[in-house]
Coordinates of C-alpha atoms in Angstrom, one line a residue:
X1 CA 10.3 23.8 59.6
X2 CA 9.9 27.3 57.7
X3 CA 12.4 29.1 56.5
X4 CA 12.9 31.4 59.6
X5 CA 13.9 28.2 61.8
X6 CA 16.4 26.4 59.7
X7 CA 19.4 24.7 61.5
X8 CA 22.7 24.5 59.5
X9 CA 21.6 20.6 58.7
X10 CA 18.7 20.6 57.3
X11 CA 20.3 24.0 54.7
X12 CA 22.7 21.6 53.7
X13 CA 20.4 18.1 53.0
X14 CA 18.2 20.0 51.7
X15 CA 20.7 21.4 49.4
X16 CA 19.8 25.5 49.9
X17 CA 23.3 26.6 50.8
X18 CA 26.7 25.1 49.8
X19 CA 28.6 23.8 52.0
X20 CA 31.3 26.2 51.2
X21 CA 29.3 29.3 52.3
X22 CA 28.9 27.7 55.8
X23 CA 32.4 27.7 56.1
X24 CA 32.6 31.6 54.6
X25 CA 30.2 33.3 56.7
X26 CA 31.5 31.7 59.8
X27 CA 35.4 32.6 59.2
X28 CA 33.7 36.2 58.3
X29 CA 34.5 39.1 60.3
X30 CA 31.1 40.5 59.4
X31 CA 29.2 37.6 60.3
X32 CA 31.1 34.8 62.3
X33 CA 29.9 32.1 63.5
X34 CA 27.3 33.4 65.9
X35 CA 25.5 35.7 62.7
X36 CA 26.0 32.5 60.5
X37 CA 22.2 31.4 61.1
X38 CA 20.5 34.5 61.0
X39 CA 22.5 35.6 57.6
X40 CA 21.7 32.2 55.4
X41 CA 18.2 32.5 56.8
X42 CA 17.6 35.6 54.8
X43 CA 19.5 34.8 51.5
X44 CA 17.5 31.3 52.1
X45 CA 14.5 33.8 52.4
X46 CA 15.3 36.3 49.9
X47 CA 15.8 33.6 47.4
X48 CA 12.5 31.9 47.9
X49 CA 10.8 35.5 47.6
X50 CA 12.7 36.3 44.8
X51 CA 11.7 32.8 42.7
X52 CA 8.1 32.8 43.9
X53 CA 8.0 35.9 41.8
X54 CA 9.7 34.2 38.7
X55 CA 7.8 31.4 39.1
X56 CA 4.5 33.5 38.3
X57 CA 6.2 35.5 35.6
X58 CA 5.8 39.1 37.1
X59 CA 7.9 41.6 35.0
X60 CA 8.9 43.7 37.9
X61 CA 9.2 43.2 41.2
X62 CA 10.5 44.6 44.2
X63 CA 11.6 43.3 47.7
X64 CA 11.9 45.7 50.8
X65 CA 13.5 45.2 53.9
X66 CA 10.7 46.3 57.1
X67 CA 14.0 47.9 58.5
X68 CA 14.4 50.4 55.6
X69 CA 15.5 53.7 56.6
X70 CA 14.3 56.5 53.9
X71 CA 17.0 59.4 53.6
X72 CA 14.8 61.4 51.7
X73 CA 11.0 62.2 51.9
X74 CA 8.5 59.1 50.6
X75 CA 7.2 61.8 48.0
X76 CA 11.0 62.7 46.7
X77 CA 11.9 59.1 47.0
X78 CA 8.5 58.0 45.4
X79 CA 9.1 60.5 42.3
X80 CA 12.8 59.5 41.8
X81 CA 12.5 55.7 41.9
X82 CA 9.4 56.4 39.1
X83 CA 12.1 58.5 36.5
X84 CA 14.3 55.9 37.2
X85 CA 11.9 52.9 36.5
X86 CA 11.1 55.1 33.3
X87 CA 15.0 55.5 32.6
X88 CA 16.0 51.8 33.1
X89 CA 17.5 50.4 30.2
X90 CA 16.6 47.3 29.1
X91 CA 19.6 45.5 29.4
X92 CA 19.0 46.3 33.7
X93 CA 18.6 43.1 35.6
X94 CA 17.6 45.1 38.3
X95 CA 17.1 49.1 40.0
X96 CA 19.5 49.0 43.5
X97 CA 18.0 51.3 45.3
X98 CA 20.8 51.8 48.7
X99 CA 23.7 52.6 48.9
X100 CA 25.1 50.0 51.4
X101 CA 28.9 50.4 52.0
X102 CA 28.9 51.5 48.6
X103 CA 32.0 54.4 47.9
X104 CA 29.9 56.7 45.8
X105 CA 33.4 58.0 43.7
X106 CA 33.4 54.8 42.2
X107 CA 30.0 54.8 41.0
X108 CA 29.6 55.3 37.0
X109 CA 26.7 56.9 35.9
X110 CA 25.0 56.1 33.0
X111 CA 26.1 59.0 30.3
X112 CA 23.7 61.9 30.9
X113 CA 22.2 60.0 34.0
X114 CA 21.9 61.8 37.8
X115 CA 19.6 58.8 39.0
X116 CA 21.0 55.5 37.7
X117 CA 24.8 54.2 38.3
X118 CA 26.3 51.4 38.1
X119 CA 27.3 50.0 41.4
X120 CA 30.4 49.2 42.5
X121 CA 30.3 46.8 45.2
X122 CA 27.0 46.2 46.5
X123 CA 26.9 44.9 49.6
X124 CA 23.4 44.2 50.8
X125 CA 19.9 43.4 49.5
X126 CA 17.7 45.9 51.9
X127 CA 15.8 47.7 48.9
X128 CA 16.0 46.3 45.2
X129 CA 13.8 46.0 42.5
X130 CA 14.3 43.6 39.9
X131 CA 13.0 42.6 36.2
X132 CA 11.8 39.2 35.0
X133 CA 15.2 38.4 33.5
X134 CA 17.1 40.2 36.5
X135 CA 15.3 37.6 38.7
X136 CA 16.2 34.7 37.0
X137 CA 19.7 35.1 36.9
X138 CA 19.8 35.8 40.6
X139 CA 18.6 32.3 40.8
X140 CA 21.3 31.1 38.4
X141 CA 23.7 32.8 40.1
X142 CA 22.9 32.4 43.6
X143 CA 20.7 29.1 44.3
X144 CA 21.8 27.6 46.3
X145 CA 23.1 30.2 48.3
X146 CA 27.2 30.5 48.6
X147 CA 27.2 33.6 51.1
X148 CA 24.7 36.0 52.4
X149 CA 22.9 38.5 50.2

């Protein structure tokens, strides 16, 4: 089936989730056992979006969530995610562009920096854009997944 009707079983035989994050998400308070499908079916997603890219070498990529909801105007948001991009250092596996249940005080800014900070705790993967490298360590990390992006 595609990716958006996987049952817990076929995750597991065909080896896209550990069996360890079934038992995670569904003891989570967050996501329990009735978010437990929805939740690995987009780190399954995100995943294969995010190695598709790798696979055909792009240096820079991004991946959106339809959901997004801008805080600032597109033309504010368009010119600070630009000077940002231009500001990245190349070290960066990626550019995290929310701020999902993230406590800004704990934030640290690059010295001299007001538009890149190191995150804290990230907690979701609504808006992020990602390098070559960023993307294949994401894959290291997190294939097959262990809990939800």
């Amino acid at each position: 089936g595609s990716l958006h009707e996987l049952e817990e079983r076929e995750m597991l035989e065909k080896g896209l989730i550990a069996r360890e994050a079934v038992e995670v998400m569904k003891a989570s308070a967050q996501i329990g056992p009735q978010g437990f499908l929805p939740y690995a079916r987009h780190a399954i997603k995100q995943l294969s979006v995010i190695r598709s890219a790798a696979e055909a070498n792009l240096s820079f990529f991004g991946v959106l969530e339809d959901d997004l909801m801008l805080a600032y105007p597109p033309a504010s948001i368009r010119r600070n995610v630009f000077q940002a991009l231009e500001r990245l250092p190349p070290s960066a596996d990626l550019l995290y562009l929310e701020m999902c249940f993230e406590n800004c005080s704990h934030l640290c800014y690059l010295e001299g920096e007001d538009l890149i900070a190191r995150s804290a705790s990230p907690a979701c993967s609504a808006a992020i854009l990602y390098t070559l490298k960023g993307a294949r360590r994401i894959l290291e990390l997190c294939d097959p997944v262990f809990h939800a992006i």
